[in-house]
Amino acid sequence: MIIVMKPDATRPQVDHVFERVRELGYQIHPIYGEQRTVIACVGDERGKSRLQSLEVLEGVESVVPILRPYKLAGVEWRTERSRIVLKGTLPGQEDLEIGNHRITVMAGPCSVESREQILQSADAVRAAGARVLRGGAYKPRSSPYSFQGLAEEGLALLAEARERTGLFVITEVITPTDVPLVAQYADILQVGARNMQNFSLLKEVGTVRKPVLLKRGMASTLKDLLLSAEYIMSQGNYEVILCERGIRTFEDYTRNTCDISAVPALHELSHLPVILDPSHGTGVRSLVTPVARAAVAAGADGLIVEVHPNPEEAFSDGAQSLLPEQFAALMEMVRKLAALDGKLV
Ligand code: PEP
Ligand code: MN
């Protein structure tokens, strides 16, 4: 349910509503808008009528149900698009804004492989204009015999690359127990497609005060994706970025079928920023740039792209990784398309 306060409701009236909602066993998620305060009350759906009775409290304008199953991720609670701001803390590092007419490009190798490889990648993607460095230190591989990542050593290398370049760092976390360690190093936590419905992991990243990039599972609907975002948000972490990265279909020319329509569809259903991963979305280097362009044209708030200084020798996902010069050309196109929409890269 949503409790809409009157525009002139006082602070004590709002606090009294909070108290009554908590007494009924519901969690409160307020939005303090310029006009009024709107309070989402989430919890057991069966007790909804008791919340309805709060309509008589001083300062309350109305109590309305949230019809969609994802309460906080949907547009009923928050009608304005969310934007996420990461504060620059290093010398010369500007704040990073995600959403709000920005196109945020995250780029780097699939896996952190060595100091030289990650620093070279970071220098290249930064020179081309990316603001966020990607690179997995914990890799969720289909085979247990494939490279599993450098773990904490990889995290430390990402931190070194951040110091050197001023890029923000995104990296994947694959188990709930690793969350505190990964959060010490990363600016943005990535939850991968294979873990989109790892509910204990979602709850754990929901307790961290860092943005989470949530990738769509390869057999998940948009509703499933938004319900997974809801797991994170219900823990109090509202900074979720949704990521389309392709789904499994009968088509096998591409690694996945990249669902471009997910971008505008998620914007209709949710206030959260939406980015697209054309690398996993296609699995084919030559298709990455065209699909990235399509995503930007469809209104994506950003891209996450795999780039490797020497893709042929990559430990993972070499076939879909761009060479640095190809990535620079992609950025040039993204800048042109962004300008058409009045957006900044
Ligand atoms: C990755 O980003 O390298 C990755 C493993 O992606 P996904 O979870 O989308 O497969
Ligand atoms: Mn990858």
Short mmCIF file of C-alpha atoms and ligand atoms in Angstrom, two decimals:
data_model
loop_
_atom_site.label_atom_id
_atom_site.label_comp_id
_atom_site.label_asym_id
_atom_site.label_seq_id
_atom_site.Cartn_x
_atom_site.Cartn_y
_atom_site.Cartn_z
CA MET A 1 0.00 0.00 0.00
CA ILE A 2 1.06 3.60 -0.49
CA ILE A 3 0.16 6.30 2.00
CA VAL A 4 0.07 9.69 0.33
CA MET A 5 0.47 12.55 2.80
CA LYS A 6 -1.16 15.92 2.25
CA PRO A 7 1.18 18.61 0.90
CA ASP A 8 0.92 20.50 4.21
CA ALA A 9 1.37 17.45 6.47
CA THR A 10 3.69 18.22 9.38
CA ARG A 11 6.74 16.21 10.43
CA PRO A 12 5.03 14.94 13.62
CA GLN A 13 2.06 13.78 11.53
CA VAL A 14 4.39 11.88 9.20
CA ASP A 15 6.22 10.36 12.18
CA HIS A 16 2.93 9.28 13.72
CA VAL A 17 1.98 7.50 10.49
CA PHE A 18 5.39 5.73 10.49
CA GLU A 19 4.74 4.55 14.03
CA ARG A 20 1.28 3.21 13.27
CA VAL A 21 2.50 1.42 10.13
CA ARG A 22 5.32 -0.24 12.05
CA GLU A 23 2.90 -1.30 14.78
CA LEU A 24 0.89 -3.10 12.11
CA GLY A 25 4.05 -5.02 11.20
CA TYR A 26 4.89 -3.28 7.92
CA GLN A 27 8.17 -1.81 6.73
CA ILE A 28 8.15 1.80 5.66
CA HIS A 29 9.89 3.16 2.59
CA PRO A 30 9.27 6.92 2.37
CA ILE A 31 9.95 9.28 -0.49
CA TYR A 32 10.22 12.92 0.55
CA GLY A 33 9.12 14.68 -2.62
CA GLU A 34 9.11 18.41 -3.22
CA GLN A 35 5.32 18.46 -2.99
CA ARG A 36 4.52 15.73 -0.52
CA THR A 37 5.71 12.64 1.28
CA VAL A 38 4.72 9.27 -0.12
CA ILE A 39 5.19 6.21 2.06
CA ALA A 40 5.30 2.69 0.66
CA CYS A 41 4.28 0.15 3.30
CA VAL A 42 5.44 -3.33 2.44
CA GLY A 43 4.88 -6.58 4.20
CA ASP A 44 2.29 -9.30 4.44
CA GLU A 45 -0.25 -8.67 1.70
CA ARG A 46 -3.03 -10.22 3.79
CA GLY A 47 -3.23 -7.35 6.28
CA LYS A 48 -3.86 -4.65 3.69
CA SER A 49 -7.24 -3.60 5.07
CA ARG A 50 -5.64 -2.61 8.38
CA LEU A 51 -3.41 -0.17 6.52
CA GLN A 52 -6.46 1.23 4.76
CA SER A 53 -7.83 2.25 8.17
CA LEU A 54 -4.92 4.71 8.55
CA GLU A 55 -6.67 6.96 6.05
CA VAL A 56 -8.32 8.77 8.97
CA LEU A 57 -5.00 9.89 10.52
CA GLU A 58 -4.16 13.60 10.52
CA GLY A 59 -2.16 14.68 7.49
CA VAL A 60 -3.04 11.61 5.38
CA GLU A 61 -4.54 12.33 1.99
CA SER A 62 -5.11 8.79 0.74
CA VAL A 63 -4.13 5.17 1.13
CA VAL A 64 -3.88 3.34 -2.18
CA PRO A 65 -2.88 -0.20 -3.05
CA ILE A 66 0.22 -0.93 -5.13
CA LEU A 67 -1.18 -3.30 -7.70
CA ARG A 68 2.06 -4.63 -9.14
CA PRO A 69 3.96 -7.34 -7.24
CA TYR A 70 7.18 -5.31 -7.29
CA LYS A 71 6.29 -2.49 -4.96
CA LEU A 72 9.48 -0.43 -4.69
CA ALA A 73 10.93 -1.18 -8.12
CA GLY A 74 7.75 -0.15 -9.92
CA VAL A 75 6.45 3.23 -11.03
CA GLU A 76 3.55 3.30 -8.57
CA TRP A 77 5.80 4.21 -5.64
CA ARG A 78 8.21 6.46 -7.52
CA THR A 79 6.97 8.14 -10.65
CA GLU A 80 10.17 10.06 -11.39
CA ARG A 81 13.16 8.22 -12.83
CA SER A 82 15.75 7.37 -10.19
CA ARG A 83 19.25 8.62 -10.56
CA ILE A 84 22.26 7.29 -8.74
CA VAL A 85 25.21 9.46 -7.80
CA LEU A 86 28.64 8.16 -6.85
CA LYS A 87 30.83 10.75 -5.22
CA GLY A 88 34.30 11.22 -6.66
CA THR A 89 36.81 10.81 -3.85
CA LEU A 90 40.12 10.68 -5.70
CA PRO A 91 41.96 13.79 -6.95
CA GLY A 92 40.34 14.91 -10.20
CA GLN A 93 37.64 12.23 -10.04
CA GLU A 94 34.30 13.84 -10.93
CA ASP A 95 31.07 12.54 -9.42
CA LEU A 96 29.40 9.86 -11.49
CA GLU A 97 25.73 10.18 -12.21
CA ILE A 98 23.74 7.24 -13.54
CA GLY A 99 20.37 8.04 -15.12
CA ASN A 100 19.13 11.61 -15.56
CA HIS A 101 20.07 12.14 -19.21
CA ARG A 102 23.47 10.53 -18.82
CA ILE A 103 24.86 7.56 -20.63
CA THR A 104 27.22 5.72 -18.34
CA VAL A 105 29.67 3.41 -20.02
CA MET A 106 31.30 0.65 -17.98
CA ALA A 107 34.05 -1.23 -19.79
CA GLY A 108 36.95 -3.58 -19.24
CA PRO A 109 37.83 -7.23 -19.48
CA CYS A 110 35.57 -10.09 -18.55
CA SER A 111 38.07 -11.25 -15.90
CA VAL A 112 40.94 -9.59 -14.08
CA GLU A 113 43.87 -11.71 -15.24
CA SER A 114 47.04 -9.90 -14.22
CA ARG A 115 48.27 -6.48 -13.10
CA GLU A 116 49.49 -5.60 -16.57
CA GLN A 117 46.26 -6.71 -18.25
CA ILE A 118 43.93 -4.75 -15.95
CA LEU A 119 46.04 -1.58 -15.92
CA GLN A 120 46.36 -1.63 -19.70
CA SER A 121 42.60 -2.18 -20.03
CA ALA A 122 41.85 0.61 -17.56
CA ASP A 123 44.10 3.08 -19.39
CA ALA A 124 42.48 2.19 -22.72
CA VAL A 125 38.85 2.43 -21.64
CA ARG A 126 39.51 5.63 -19.76
CA ALA A 127 41.22 7.21 -22.75
CA ALA A 128 38.15 6.33 -24.83
CA GLY A 129 35.83 8.01 -22.31
CA ALA A 130 34.43 5.22 -20.09
CA ARG A 131 33.79 6.24 -16.48
CA VAL A 132 33.61 2.79 -14.88
CA LEU A 133 36.06 -0.11 -15.10
CA ARG A 134 34.61 -3.61 -15.16
CA GLY A 135 36.48 -6.83 -14.43
CA GLY A 136 35.53 -10.02 -12.62
CA ALA A 137 37.62 -11.25 -9.69
CA TYR A 138 35.09 -13.97 -8.87
CA LYS A 139 33.88 -15.65 -12.03
CA PRO A 140 30.71 -17.76 -12.18
CA ARG A 141 31.87 -20.21 -14.86
CA SER A 142 29.75 -22.94 -16.41
CA SER A 143 32.61 -25.40 -15.96
CA PRO A 144 34.46 -25.91 -12.67
CA TYR A 145 37.65 -26.38 -14.71
CA SER A 146 37.49 -22.90 -16.28
CA PHE A 147 39.36 -19.94 -14.80
CA GLN A 148 37.55 -18.95 -11.60
CA GLY A 149 39.11 -15.53 -11.07
CA LEU A 150 41.92 -14.07 -8.93
CA ALA A 151 39.62 -13.45 -5.95
CA GLU A 152 40.95 -10.85 -3.49
CA GLU A 153 44.14 -10.33 -5.49
CA GLY A 154 41.89 -9.33 -8.41
CA LEU A 155 39.95 -6.91 -6.22
CA ALA A 156 43.19 -5.27 -5.12
CA LEU A 157 44.28 -4.91 -8.76
CA LEU A 158 40.97 -3.23 -9.58
CA ALA A 159 41.53 -0.83 -6.69
CA GLU A 160 45.01 -0.06 -8.02
CA ALA A 161 43.55 0.64 -11.47
CA ARG A 162 41.00 2.98 -9.88
CA GLU A 163 43.73 4.93 -8.07
CA ARG A 164 45.70 5.25 -11.25
CA THR A 165 42.88 6.26 -13.61
CA GLY A 166 40.09 7.76 -11.51
CA LEU A 167 37.66 5.22 -12.98
CA PHE A 168 34.98 3.83 -10.69
CA VAL A 169 35.05 0.06 -10.29
CA ILE A 170 32.30 -2.50 -10.83
CA THR A 171 32.89 -6.17 -10.07
CA GLU A 172 30.78 -9.25 -9.54
CA VAL A 173 30.00 -10.87 -6.21
CA ILE A 174 28.84 -14.47 -6.34
CA THR A 175 28.20 -15.52 -2.75
CA PRO A 176 26.58 -13.80 0.22
CA THR A 177 29.66 -14.36 2.39
CA ASP A 178 31.90 -12.48 -0.06
CA VAL A 179 29.69 -9.37 -0.05
CA PRO A 180 31.51 -7.43 2.73
CA LEU A 181 34.91 -8.04 1.14
CA VAL A 182 33.83 -7.17 -2.40
CA ALA A 183 32.03 -4.07 -1.11
CA GLN A 184 35.30 -2.90 0.49
CA TYR A 185 36.90 -2.67 -2.94
CA ALA A 186 34.07 -2.07 -5.42
CA ASP A 187 32.13 1.11 -6.12
CA ILE A 188 29.29 -0.86 -7.72
CA LEU A 189 28.45 -4.51 -6.98
CA GLN A 190 27.47 -6.71 -9.90
CA VAL A 191 25.01 -9.57 -9.48
CA GLY A 192 25.34 -11.81 -12.51
CA ALA A 193 22.71 -13.48 -14.66
CA ARG A 194 23.30 -16.85 -13.02
CA ASN A 195 22.67 -15.36 -9.60
CA MET A 196 19.67 -13.18 -10.42
CA GLN A 197 17.48 -15.41 -8.29
CA ASN A 198 20.03 -16.21 -5.60
CA PHE A 199 17.75 -14.69 -3.00
CA SER A 200 20.20 -14.84 -0.11
CA LEU A 201 22.76 -12.97 -2.23
CA LEU A 202 20.13 -10.38 -3.20
CA LYS A 203 19.20 -9.83 0.45
CA GLU A 204 22.84 -9.47 1.40
CA VAL A 205 23.64 -6.86 -1.26
CA GLY A 206 20.47 -5.09 -0.12
CA THR A 207 22.13 -4.37 3.22
CA VAL A 208 25.14 -2.64 1.60
CA ARG A 209 25.06 1.07 0.85
CA LYS A 210 26.56 0.79 -2.61
CA PRO A 211 24.77 0.58 -5.96
CA VAL A 212 24.03 -2.86 -7.34
CA LEU A 213 23.97 -3.73 -11.03
CA LEU A 214 21.48 -6.57 -11.39
CA LYS A 215 21.72 -8.61 -14.57
CA ARG A 216 18.71 -10.31 -16.06
CA GLY A 217 18.82 -14.08 -15.72
CA MET A 218 19.10 -15.90 -19.01
CA ALA A 219 15.67 -17.50 -18.57
CA SER A 220 13.98 -14.71 -16.65
CA THR A 221 11.08 -12.48 -17.52
CA LEU A 222 11.15 -8.76 -16.87
CA LYS A 223 8.79 -9.39 -13.97
CA ASP A 224 11.27 -11.88 -12.47
CA LEU A 225 14.02 -9.28 -12.87
CA LEU A 226 11.97 -6.60 -11.14
CA LEU A 227 11.05 -8.95 -8.31
CA SER A 228 14.76 -9.65 -7.82
CA ALA A 229 15.38 -5.89 -7.70
CA GLU A 230 12.62 -5.77 -5.11
CA TYR A 231 14.55 -8.22 -2.89
CA ILE A 232 17.46 -5.79 -2.85
CA MET A 233 15.33 -2.68 -2.37
CA SER A 234 13.22 -4.20 0.38
CA GLN A 235 16.41 -4.35 2.47
CA GLY A 236 16.78 -0.57 2.12
CA ASN A 237 19.21 -0.39 -0.79
CA TYR A 238 17.30 1.54 -3.46
CA GLU A 239 20.30 2.00 -5.74
CA VAL A 240 19.68 -0.78 -8.22
CA ILE A 241 20.66 -0.61 -11.89
CA LEU A 242 18.87 -3.09 -14.15
CA CYS A 243 20.87 -4.77 -16.90
CA GLU A 244 19.64 -6.58 -19.98
CA ARG A 245 22.30 -9.06 -21.12
CA GLY A 246 20.44 -11.37 -23.48
CA ILE A 247 18.25 -14.38 -22.89
CA ARG A 248 18.31 -17.99 -24.10
CA THR A 249 16.24 -18.70 -27.16
CA PHE A 250 16.43 -21.30 -29.94
CA GLU A 251 18.74 -19.01 -31.91
CA ASP A 252 22.31 -20.22 -31.78
CA TYR A 253 24.16 -17.89 -34.14
CA THR A 254 24.47 -15.51 -31.22
CA ARG A 255 25.39 -16.57 -27.69
CA ASN A 256 22.17 -15.05 -26.32
CA THR A 257 19.28 -13.16 -27.86
CA CYS A 258 19.67 -9.58 -26.80
CA ASP A 259 16.26 -8.17 -25.93
CA ILE A 260 16.48 -4.52 -26.98
CA SER A 261 12.79 -4.08 -26.19
CA ALA A 262 13.63 -4.76 -22.54
CA VAL A 263 15.11 -1.25 -22.37
CA PRO A 264 11.94 0.76 -23.09
CA ALA A 265 9.76 -1.90 -21.43
CA LEU A 266 11.71 -1.64 -18.16
CA HIS A 267 11.50 2.14 -18.38
CA GLU A 268 7.72 1.81 -18.58
CA LEU A 269 7.54 -0.57 -15.64
CA SER A 270 10.22 0.83 -13.37
CA HIS A 271 11.91 4.06 -12.30
CA LEU A 272 15.32 2.33 -12.05
CA PRO A 273 18.15 3.05 -14.54
CA VAL A 274 18.48 0.45 -17.29
CA ILE A 275 21.73 -0.45 -18.98
CA LEU A 276 22.54 -3.00 -21.64
CA ASP A 277 25.37 -5.48 -22.05
CA PRO A 278 25.93 -5.99 -25.79
CA SER A 279 28.92 -8.28 -25.13
CA HIS A 280 27.09 -11.12 -23.36
CA GLY A 281 23.96 -10.11 -25.26
CA THR A 282 25.51 -11.22 -28.54
CA GLY A 283 28.69 -13.14 -27.72
CA VAL A 284 30.12 -12.02 -31.09
CA ARG A 285 32.62 -9.17 -31.36
CA SER A 286 31.32 -7.85 -34.68
CA LEU A 287 27.79 -7.51 -33.26
CA VAL A 288 28.70 -5.64 -30.08
CA THR A 289 28.87 -2.13 -31.54
CA PRO A 290 25.67 -2.31 -33.64
CA VAL A 291 23.72 -3.63 -30.64
CA ALA A 292 25.24 -0.99 -28.37
CA ARG A 293 24.01 1.66 -30.79
CA ALA A 294 20.54 0.14 -30.80
CA ALA A 295 20.47 0.18 -26.99
CA VAL A 296 21.40 3.84 -26.81
CA ALA A 297 18.81 4.66 -29.48
CA ALA A 298 16.23 2.73 -27.41
CA GLY A 299 16.95 4.96 -24.42
CA ALA A 300 19.38 2.89 -22.34
CA ASP A 301 21.00 4.76 -19.45
CA GLY A 302 24.30 3.09 -20.17
CA LEU A 303 26.29 0.15 -21.44
CA ILE A 304 28.60 -2.45 -19.97
CA VAL A 305 31.10 -3.63 -22.57
CA GLU A 306 33.92 -6.17 -22.52
CA VAL A 307 37.24 -4.80 -23.77
CA HIS A 308 40.57 -6.65 -23.71
CA PRO A 309 44.04 -5.52 -24.84
CA ASN A 310 44.56 -8.91 -26.45
CA PRO A 311 41.23 -10.77 -26.82
CA GLU A 312 42.82 -13.82 -28.39
CA GLU A 313 44.59 -14.56 -25.14
CA ALA A 314 41.73 -13.66 -22.81
CA PHE A 315 41.03 -16.17 -20.02
CA SER A 316 37.28 -15.72 -20.61
CA ASP A 317 34.95 -14.24 -23.22
CA GLY A 318 37.66 -13.30 -25.73
CA ALA A 319 35.32 -13.84 -28.70
CA GLN A 320 33.03 -11.05 -27.55
CA SER A 321 35.69 -8.66 -26.25
CA LEU A 322 36.45 -5.54 -28.24
CA LEU A 323 39.97 -4.38 -28.98
CA PRO A 324 40.73 -1.00 -27.43
CA GLU A 325 40.50 0.78 -30.79
CA GLN A 326 37.14 -0.83 -31.51
CA PHE A 327 35.91 0.37 -28.14
CA ALA A 328 37.12 3.90 -28.90
CA ALA A 329 35.07 3.82 -32.12
CA LEU A 330 32.03 2.57 -30.19
CA MET A 331 32.37 5.47 -27.76
CA GLU A 332 32.50 7.92 -30.65
CA MET A 333 29.21 6.56 -31.97
CA VAL A 334 27.64 6.55 -28.53
CA ARG A 335 28.55 10.21 -28.08
CA LYS A 336 26.89 11.12 -31.39
CA LEU A 337 23.72 9.18 -30.60
CA ALA A 338 23.58 10.57 -27.08
CA ALA A 339 23.79 14.13 -28.44
CA LEU A 340 20.74 13.47 -30.61
CA ASP A 341 18.77 12.80 -27.43
CA GLY A 342 20.32 15.68 -25.52
CA LYS A 343 22.21 13.29 -23.27
CA LEU A 344 25.75 13.44 -21.95
CA VAL A 345 28.21 10.54 -22.02
C1 PEP B 1 30.17 -10.97 -16.87
O1 PEP B 1 29.75 -9.80 -16.81
O2 PEP B 1 31.33 -11.27 -17.18
C2 PEP B 1 29.18 -12.07 -16.71
C3 PEP B 1 29.53 -13.25 -16.21
O3 PEP B 1 27.95 -11.71 -17.13
P1 PEP B 1 26.54 -12.49 -17.03
O4 PEP B 1 26.26 -12.65 -15.57
O5 PEP B 1 25.60 -11.55 -17.73
O6 PEP B 1 26.71 -13.79 -17.75
MN MN B 2 32.12 -12.10 -19.45
#
